[in-house]
Coordinates of C-alpha atoms in Angstrom, one line a residue:
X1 CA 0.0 0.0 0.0
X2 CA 1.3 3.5 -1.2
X3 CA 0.6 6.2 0.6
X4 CA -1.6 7.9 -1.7
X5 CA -3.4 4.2 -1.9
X6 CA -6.7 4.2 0.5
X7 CA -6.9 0.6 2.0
X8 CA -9.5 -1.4 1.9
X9 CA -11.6 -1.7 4.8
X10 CA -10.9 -4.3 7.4
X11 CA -14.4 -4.5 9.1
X12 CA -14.8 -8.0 7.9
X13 CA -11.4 -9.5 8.2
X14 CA -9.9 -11.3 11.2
X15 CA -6.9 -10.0 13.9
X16 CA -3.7 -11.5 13.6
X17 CA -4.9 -13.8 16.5
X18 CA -7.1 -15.1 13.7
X19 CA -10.2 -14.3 15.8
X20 CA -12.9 -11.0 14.4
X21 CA -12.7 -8.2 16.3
X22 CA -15.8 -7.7 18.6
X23 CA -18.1 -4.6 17.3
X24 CA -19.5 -4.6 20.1
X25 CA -16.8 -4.5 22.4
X26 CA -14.9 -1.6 20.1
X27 CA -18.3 0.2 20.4
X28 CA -18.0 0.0 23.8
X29 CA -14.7 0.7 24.9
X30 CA -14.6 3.8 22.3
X31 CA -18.0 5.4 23.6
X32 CA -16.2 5.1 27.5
X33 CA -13.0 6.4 25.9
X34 CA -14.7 9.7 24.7
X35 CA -17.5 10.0 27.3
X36 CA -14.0 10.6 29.7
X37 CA -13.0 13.4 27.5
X38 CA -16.7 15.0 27.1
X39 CA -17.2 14.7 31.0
X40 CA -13.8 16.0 31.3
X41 CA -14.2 18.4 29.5
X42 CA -17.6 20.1 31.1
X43 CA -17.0 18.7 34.4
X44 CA -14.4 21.1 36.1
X45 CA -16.4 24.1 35.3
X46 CA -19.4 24.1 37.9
X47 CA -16.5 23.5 40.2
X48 CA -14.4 26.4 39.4
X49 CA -15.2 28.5 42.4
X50 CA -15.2 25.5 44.8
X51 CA -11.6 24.8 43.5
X52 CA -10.1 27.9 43.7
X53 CA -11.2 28.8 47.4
X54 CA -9.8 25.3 48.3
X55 CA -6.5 25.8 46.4
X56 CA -6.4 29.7 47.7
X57 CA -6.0 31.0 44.2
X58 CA -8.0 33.7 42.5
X59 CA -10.4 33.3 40.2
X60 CA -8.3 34.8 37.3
X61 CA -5.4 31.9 37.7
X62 CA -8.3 29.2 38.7
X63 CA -9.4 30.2 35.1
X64 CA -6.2 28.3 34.3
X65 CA -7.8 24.9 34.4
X66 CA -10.3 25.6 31.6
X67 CA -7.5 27.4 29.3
X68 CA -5.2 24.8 29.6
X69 CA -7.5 22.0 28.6
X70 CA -9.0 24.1 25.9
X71 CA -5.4 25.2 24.4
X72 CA -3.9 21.1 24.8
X73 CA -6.8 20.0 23.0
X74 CA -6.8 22.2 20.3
X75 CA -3.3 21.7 19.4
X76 CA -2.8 18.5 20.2
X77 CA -5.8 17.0 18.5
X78 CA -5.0 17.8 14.5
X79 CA -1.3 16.3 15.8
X80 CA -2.2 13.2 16.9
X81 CA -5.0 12.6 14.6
X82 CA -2.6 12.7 11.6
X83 CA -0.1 10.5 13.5
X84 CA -2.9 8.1 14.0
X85 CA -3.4 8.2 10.2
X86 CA 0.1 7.8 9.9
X87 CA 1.4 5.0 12.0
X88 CA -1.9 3.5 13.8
X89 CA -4.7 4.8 15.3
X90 CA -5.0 1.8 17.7
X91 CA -1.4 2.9 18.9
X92 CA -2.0 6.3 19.4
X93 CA -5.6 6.1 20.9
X94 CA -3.5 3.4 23.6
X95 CA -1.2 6.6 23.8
X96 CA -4.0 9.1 24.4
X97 CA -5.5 7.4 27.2
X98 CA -2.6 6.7 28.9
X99 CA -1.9 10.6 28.9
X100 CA -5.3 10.9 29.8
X101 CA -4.8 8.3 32.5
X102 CA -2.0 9.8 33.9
X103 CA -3.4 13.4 33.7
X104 CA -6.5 12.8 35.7
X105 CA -5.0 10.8 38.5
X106 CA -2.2 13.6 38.5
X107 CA -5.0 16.0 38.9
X108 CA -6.8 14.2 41.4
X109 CA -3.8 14.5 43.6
X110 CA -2.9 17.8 42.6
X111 CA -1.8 19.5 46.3
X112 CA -1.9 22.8 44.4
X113 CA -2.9 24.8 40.8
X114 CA -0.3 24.2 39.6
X115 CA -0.1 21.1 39.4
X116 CA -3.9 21.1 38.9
X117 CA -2.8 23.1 35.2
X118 CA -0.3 20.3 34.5
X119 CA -2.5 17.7 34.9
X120 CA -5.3 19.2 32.7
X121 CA -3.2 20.0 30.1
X122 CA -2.2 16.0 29.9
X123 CA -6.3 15.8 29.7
X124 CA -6.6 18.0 26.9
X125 CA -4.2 15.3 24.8
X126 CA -7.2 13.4 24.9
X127 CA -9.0 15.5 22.4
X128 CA -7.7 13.3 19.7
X129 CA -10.0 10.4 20.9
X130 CA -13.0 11.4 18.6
X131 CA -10.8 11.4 15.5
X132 CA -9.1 8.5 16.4
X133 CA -12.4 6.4 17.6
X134 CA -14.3 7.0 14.0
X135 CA -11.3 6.3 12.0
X136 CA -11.1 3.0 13.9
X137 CA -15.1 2.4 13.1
X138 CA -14.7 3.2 9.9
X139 CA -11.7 0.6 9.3
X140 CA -12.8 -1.5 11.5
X141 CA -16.9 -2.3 11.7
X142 CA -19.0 -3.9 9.2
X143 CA -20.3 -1.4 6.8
X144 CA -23.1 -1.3 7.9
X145 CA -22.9 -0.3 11.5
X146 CA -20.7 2.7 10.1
X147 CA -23.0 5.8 9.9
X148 CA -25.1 4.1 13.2
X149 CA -21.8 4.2 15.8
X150 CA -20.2 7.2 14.4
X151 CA -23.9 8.7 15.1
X152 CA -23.6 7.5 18.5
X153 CA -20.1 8.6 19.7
X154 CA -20.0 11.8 18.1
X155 CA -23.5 12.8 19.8
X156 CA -21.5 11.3 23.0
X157 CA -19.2 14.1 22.8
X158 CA -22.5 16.3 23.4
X159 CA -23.5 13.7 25.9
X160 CA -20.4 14.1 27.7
X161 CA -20.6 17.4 28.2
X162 CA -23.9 17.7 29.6
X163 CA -23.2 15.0 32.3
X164 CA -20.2 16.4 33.1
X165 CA -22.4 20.1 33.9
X166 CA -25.2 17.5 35.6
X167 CA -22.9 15.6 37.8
X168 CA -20.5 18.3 38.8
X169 CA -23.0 19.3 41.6
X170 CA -23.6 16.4 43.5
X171 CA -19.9 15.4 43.2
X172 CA -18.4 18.1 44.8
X173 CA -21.5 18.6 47.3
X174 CA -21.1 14.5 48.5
X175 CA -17.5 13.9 47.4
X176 CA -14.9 16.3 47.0
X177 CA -13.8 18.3 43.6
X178 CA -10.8 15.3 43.7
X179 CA -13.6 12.9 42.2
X180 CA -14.4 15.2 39.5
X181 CA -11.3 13.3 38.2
X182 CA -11.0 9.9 39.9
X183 CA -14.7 9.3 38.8
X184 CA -13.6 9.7 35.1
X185 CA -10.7 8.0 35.5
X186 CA -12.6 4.9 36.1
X187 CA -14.0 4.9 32.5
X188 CA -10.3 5.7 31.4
X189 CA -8.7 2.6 32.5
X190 CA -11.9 0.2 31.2
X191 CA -11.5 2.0 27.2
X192 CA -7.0 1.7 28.2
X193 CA -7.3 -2.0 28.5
X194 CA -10.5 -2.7 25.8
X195 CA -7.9 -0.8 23.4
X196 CA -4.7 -2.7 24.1
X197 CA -6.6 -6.5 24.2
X198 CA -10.0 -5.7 22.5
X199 CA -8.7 -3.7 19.4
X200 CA -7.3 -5.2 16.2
X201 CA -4.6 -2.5 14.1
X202 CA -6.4 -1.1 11.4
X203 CA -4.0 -1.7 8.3
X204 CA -5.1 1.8 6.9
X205 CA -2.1 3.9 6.6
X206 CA -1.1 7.3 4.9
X207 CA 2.7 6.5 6.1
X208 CA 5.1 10.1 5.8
X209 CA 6.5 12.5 8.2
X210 CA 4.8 14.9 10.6
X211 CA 5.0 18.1 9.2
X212 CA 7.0 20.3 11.6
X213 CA 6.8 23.6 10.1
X214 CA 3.0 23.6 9.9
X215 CA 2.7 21.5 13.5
X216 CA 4.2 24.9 14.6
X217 CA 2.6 27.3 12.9
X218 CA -0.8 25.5 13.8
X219 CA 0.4 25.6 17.1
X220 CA 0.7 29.4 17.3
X221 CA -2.5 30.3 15.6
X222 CA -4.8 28.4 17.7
X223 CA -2.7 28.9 21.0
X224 CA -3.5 33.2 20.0
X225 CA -6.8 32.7 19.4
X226 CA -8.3 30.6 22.2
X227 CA -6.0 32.4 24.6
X228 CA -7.7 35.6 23.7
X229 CA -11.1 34.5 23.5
X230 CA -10.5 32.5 27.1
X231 CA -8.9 35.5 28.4
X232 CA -10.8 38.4 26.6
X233 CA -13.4 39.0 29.2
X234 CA -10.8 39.2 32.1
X235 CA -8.1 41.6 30.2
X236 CA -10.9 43.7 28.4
X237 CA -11.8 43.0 24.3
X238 CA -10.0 46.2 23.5
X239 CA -7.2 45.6 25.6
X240 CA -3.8 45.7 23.0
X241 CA -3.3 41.8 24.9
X242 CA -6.2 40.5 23.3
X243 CA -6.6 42.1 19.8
X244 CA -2.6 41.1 19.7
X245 CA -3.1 38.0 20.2
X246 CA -6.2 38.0 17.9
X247 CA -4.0 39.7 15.0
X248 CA -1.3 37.1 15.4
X249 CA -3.7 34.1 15.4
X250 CA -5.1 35.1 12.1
X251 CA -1.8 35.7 10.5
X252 CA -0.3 32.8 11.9
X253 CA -3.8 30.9 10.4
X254 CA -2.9 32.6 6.4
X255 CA 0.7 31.6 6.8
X256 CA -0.5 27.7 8.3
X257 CA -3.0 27.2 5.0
X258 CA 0.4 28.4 2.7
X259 CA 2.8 26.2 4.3
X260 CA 0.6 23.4 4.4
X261 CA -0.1 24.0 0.3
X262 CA 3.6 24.3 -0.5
X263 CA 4.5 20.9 1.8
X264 CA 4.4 17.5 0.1
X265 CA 3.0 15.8 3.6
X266 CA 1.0 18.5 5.5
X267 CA -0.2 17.9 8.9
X268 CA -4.3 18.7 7.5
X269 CA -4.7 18.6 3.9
X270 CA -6.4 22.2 3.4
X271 CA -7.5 21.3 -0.1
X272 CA -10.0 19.2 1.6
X273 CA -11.8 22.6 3.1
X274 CA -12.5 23.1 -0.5
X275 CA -14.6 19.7 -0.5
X276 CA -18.3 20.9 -0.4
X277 CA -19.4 17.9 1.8
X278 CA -16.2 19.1 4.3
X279 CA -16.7 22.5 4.5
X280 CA -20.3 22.8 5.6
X281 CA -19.7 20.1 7.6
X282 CA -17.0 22.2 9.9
X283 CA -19.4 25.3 9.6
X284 CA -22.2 23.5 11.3
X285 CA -19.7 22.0 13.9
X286 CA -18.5 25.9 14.5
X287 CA -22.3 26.8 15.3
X288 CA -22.9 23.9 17.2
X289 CA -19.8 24.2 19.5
X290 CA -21.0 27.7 20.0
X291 CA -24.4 26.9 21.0
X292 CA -24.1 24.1 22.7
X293 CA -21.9 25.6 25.1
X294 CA -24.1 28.8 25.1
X295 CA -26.8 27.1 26.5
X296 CA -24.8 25.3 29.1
X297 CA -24.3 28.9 30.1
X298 CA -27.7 30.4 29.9
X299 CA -29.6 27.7 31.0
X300 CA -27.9 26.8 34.7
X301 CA -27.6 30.8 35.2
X302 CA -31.0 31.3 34.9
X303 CA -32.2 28.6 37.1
X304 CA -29.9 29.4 39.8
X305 CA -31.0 33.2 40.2
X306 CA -32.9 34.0 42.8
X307 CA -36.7 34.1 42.4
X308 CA -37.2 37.5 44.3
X309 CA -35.4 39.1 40.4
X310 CA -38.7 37.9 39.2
X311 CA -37.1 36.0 36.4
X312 CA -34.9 33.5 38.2
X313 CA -36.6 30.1 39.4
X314 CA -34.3 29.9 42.9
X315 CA -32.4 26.5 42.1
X316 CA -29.4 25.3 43.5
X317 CA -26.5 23.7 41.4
X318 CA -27.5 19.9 41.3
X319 CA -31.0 21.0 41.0
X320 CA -30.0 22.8 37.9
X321 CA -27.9 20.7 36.7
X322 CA -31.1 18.4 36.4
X323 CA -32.8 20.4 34.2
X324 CA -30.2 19.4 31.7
X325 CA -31.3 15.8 31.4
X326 CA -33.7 16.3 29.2
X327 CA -30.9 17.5 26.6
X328 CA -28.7 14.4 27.2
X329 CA -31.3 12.0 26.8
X330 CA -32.3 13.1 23.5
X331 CA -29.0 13.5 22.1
X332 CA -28.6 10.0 23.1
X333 CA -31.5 8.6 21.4
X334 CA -31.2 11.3 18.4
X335 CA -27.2 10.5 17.4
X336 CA -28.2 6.8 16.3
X337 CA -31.7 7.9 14.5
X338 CA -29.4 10.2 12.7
X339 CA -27.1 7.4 12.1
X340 CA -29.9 5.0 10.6
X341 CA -30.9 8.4 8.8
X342 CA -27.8 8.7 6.8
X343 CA -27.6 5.5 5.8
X344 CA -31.3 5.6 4.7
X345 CA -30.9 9.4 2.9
X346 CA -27.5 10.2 3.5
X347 CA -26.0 13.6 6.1
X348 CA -27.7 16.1 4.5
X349 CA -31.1 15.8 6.2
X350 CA -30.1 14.8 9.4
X351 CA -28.0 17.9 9.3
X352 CA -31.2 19.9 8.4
X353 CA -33.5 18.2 11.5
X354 CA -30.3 18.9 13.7
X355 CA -30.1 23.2 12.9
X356 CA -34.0 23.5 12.6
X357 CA -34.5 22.1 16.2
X358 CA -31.8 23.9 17.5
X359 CA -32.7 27.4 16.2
X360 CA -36.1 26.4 18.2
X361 CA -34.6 25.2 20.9
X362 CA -33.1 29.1 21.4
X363 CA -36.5 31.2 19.6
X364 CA -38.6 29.8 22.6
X365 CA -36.9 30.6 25.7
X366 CA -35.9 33.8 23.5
X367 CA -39.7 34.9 23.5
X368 CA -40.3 33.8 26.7
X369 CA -38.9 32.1 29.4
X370 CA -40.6 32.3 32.5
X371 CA -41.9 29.1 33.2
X372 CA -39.6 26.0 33.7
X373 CA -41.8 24.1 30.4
X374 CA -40.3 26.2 28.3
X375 CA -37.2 25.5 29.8
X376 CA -37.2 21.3 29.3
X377 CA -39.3 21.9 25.9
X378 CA -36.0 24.1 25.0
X379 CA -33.8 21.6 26.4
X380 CA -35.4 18.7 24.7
X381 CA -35.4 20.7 21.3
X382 CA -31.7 21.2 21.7
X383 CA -31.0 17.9 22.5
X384 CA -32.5 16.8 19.0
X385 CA -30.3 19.2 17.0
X386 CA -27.2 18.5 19.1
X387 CA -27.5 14.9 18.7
X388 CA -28.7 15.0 14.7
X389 CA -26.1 17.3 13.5
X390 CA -22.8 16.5 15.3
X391 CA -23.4 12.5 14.0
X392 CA -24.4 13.8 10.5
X393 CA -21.1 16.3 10.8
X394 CA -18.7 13.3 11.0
X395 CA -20.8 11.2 8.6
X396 CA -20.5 14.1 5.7
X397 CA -16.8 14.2 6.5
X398 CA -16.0 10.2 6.4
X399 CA -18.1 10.3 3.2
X400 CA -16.1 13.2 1.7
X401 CA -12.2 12.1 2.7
X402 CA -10.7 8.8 1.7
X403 CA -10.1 6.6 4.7
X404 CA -6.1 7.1 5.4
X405 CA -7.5 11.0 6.0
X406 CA -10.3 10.3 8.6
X407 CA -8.1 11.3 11.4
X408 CA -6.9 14.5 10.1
X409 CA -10.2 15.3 8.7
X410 CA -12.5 14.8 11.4
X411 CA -9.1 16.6 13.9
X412 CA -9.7 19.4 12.1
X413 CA -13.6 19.1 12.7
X414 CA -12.9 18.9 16.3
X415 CA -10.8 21.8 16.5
X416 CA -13.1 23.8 14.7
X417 CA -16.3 22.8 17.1
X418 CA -13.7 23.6 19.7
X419 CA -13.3 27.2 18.8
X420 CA -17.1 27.2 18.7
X421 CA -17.7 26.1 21.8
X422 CA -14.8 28.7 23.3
X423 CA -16.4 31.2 21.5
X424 CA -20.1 30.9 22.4
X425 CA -19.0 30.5 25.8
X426 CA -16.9 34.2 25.8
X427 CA -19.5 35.4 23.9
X428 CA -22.7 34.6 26.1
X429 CA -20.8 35.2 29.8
X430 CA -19.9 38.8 28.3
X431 CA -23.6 39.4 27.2
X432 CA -24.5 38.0 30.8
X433 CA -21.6 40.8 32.1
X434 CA -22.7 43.8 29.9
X435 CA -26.5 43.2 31.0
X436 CA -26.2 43.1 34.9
X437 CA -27.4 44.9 37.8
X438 CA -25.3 47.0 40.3
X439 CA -25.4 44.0 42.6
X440 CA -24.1 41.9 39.8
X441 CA -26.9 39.8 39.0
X442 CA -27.7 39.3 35.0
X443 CA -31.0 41.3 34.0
X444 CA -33.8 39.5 32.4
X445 CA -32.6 41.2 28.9
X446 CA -29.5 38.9 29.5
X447 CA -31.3 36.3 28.9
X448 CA -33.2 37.1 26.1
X449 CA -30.3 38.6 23.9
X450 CA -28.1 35.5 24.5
X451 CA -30.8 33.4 23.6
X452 CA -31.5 35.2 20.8
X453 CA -27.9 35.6 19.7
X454 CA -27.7 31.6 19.8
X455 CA -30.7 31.8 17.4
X456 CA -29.2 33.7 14.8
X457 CA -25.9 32.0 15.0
X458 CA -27.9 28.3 14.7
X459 CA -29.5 29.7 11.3
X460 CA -25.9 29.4 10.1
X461 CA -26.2 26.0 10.9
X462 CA -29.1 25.8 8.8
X463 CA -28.3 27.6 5.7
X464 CA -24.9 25.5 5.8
X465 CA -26.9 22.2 5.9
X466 CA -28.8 23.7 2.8
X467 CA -25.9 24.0 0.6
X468 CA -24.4 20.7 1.5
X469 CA -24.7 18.2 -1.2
X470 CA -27.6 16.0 -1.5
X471 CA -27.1 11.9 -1.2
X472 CA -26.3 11.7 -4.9
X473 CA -23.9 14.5 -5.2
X474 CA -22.1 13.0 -2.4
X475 CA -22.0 9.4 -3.9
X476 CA -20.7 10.8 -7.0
X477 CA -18.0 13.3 -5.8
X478 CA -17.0 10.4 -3.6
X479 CA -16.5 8.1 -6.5
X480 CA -14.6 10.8 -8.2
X481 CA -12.1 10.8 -5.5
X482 CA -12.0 7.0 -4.9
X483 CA -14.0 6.7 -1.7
X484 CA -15.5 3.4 -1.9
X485 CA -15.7 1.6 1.4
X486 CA -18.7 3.0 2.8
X487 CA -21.8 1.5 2.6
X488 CA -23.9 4.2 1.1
X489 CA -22.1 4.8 -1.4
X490 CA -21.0 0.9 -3.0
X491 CA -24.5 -0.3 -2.7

């Protein structure tokens, strides 16, 4: 096999124990492999405050623990993803969960923030478990249970993130904030040990060299960017610090997409952005990253104000956090549907259902939003679109990139849902600053701008799903590249 050669797929073929590999099992020990990253991801931020007072550190370098997650996964994902295409993803998802092992225990133990930071930052490696999970699928799974499990673990990336806000509560209220890791950690060393007995190697290889120049430029660009939109609230958006580090991120971007068009092995293929089918799929990962997180914002906020505002419903943390349950359920029973649904009609509707519910789930609580219905109805509705779109996001991409390019391809989607979710969360806690009252309580007009704002952002969503290409565009641009080892598009 060259490296310009896509394998065929191995779904059907035995290990070299001579035994099948166990779908079930992979499913398994994938979907507890990412759920520890989701949770992980969501989990520490309820917790924040509780932290810091414990650790006697402000809330400015408490803030740490969120930044250096965020920055370790953003420029660590696309990294390992293409060294998973390169040498085996099997090997490098073992890899990632040992990091992400060793960081949660480290910060489970962490006697200070410092090493709190340290141990986060080994989290944040972990980022590259989505890409490497569905590249595995794909090689590995019988056709048809593709587009069904890659439904499933990319809506538990959503999933993850909403347990984490749910269970952060009644961890630190019964436990301690040390279980916010230990817990985790658990479902770490279960998906460790399915992936070093459980897992065959997937043969599918784009063998080369990791390319240095644009892992560095990459590197810069993102590490601007998220630091300014993580920091931006606390330094000021005009503050020279931030638009600096905003102007250098977007320089550092131009000069990543030339670099990686002059090199013969780049670290992300940008000529797949011009891939229709790629494209829209990152822009409806962008809006969904944004509001998703958005709502994890607005939604525990408003429950926890105080009823005497008027528009607050008085709820403490775990009791908010329930009202989030609603949101994970459905994304758990909607990534599958959407699964089925691409293999019945292909990404393109699911992706449609997906922004049309979630541009409800925001108009509603955005008109009104006084009694807790409108609430679980919102969170229900958001649930849908979360849990349609994100699994008919990495179904467009698999369809659209030959298999030795599923890790850099869906890294890349990651990293771009990432930003998303960094910026809806900057952008919704400084509407909730800018719309406060002297005692520092956010106004009811809080509430209904950011819901709105989520709104208008999740018709992008929408009009992106529009323009992606229809089942038999798709099928025939994917024949034109050689992309034959999925099941909707050899039957």
């Amino acid at each position: 096999m060259t490296d310009t050669m896509q394998s065929p797929r191995t779904g059907s073929h035995p290990t070299t124990s001579g035994r099948r590999p166990n779908s079930t099992a992979i499913i398994v020990y994938l979907s507890l492999g990412g759920l520890s990253f989701a949770v992980l991801q969501s989990l520490v931020a309820p917790a924040l405050s509780t932290i810091g007072q414990d650790l006697g550190a402000s809330t400015s370098a408490t803030s740490w623990v969120l930044t250096a997650y965020l920055l370790s996964a953003s420029v660590l994902t696309p990294i390992l993803g293409r060294l998973g295409d390169m040498i085996g993803k099997r090997k490098v998802l073992i890899v990632v969960l040992s990091i992400l092992l060793v960081g949660a225990v480290l910060a489970a133990l962490a006697p200070n923030l410092g090493v709190l930071i340290v141990g986060r930052a080994l989290q944040g490696a972990a980022g590259a478990v989505m890409p490497l999970s569905i590249g595995i699928v794909r090689d590995e799974l019988p056709k048809e249970k593709v587009s069904v499990t890659i439904g499933l673990l990319s809506a538990i990336f959503g999933i993850g993130a909403g347990v984490g806000i749910v269970a952060a509560g009644p961890i630190v209220e019964h436990l301690s904030w040390h279980w916010l890791f230990w817990l985790p950690a658990v479902l770490v060393v279960i998906a460790l040990i399915g992936a070093i007995f459980g897992m065959p190697e997937s043969p599918v290889r784009k063998p080369g060299r990791l390319d240095m120049a644009g892992t560095f430029v990459l590197a810069v660009s993102l590490v601007a960017i998220l630091l300014a939109i993580s920091e931006g609230e606390t330094w000021g958006w005009g503050d020279v610090k931030t638009v600096g580090l905003l102007v250098l991120g977007a320089v550092a971007l131009i000069a990543f997409v030339l670099v990686e068009l002059r090199v013969a092995e780049p670290l992300i293929d940008v000529r797949l952005f011009a891939v229709r089918g790629v494209w829209t799929a990152h822009v409806v990962a962008l809006v969904f990253g944004f509001a998703m997180f958005g709502t994890f914002v607005l939604v525990p906020t408003l429950l926890q104000l105080p009823t005497a505002v008027g528009y607050g419903f008085g709820k403490d943390v775990t009791q908010a956090g329930l009202f989030l349950l609603p949101t994970v359920i459905m994304m758990i029973i909607a990534g599958p549907i959407a699964g089925i649904l691409v293999r019945k009609v292909g990404p393109k509707p699911p992706m449609l259902i997906g922004g049309f519910a979630i541009v409800a789930a925001f108009v509603l609580p955005a008109i009104a939003h006084g009694e807790l219905w409108q609430v679980v109805v919102s969170g229900i509705l958001t649930g849908i679109g979360i849990g349609m779109a994100l699994a008919a996001c990495s179904n467009a991409i698999i369809e659209s990139v030959p298999a030795n390019q599923t890790g850099e391809a869906i890294s890349a989607n990651t990293v771009v849902r990432t930003i998303g979710s960094s910026v809806g969360t900057a952008v919704i806690a400084a509407l909730i600053t800018s719309h406060s009252t002297p005692q520092g309580l956010p106004t009811d007009d809080a509430f209904t701008i950011g819901f709105w704002a989520c709104a208008g952002v999740a018709v992008l969503a929408v009009l992106a799903a529009l323009i992606a290409p229809s089942m038999g565009a798709r099928r025939a641009a994917a024949a034109a590249r050689g992309i034959d080892d999925l099941d909707e598009v050899t039957q």
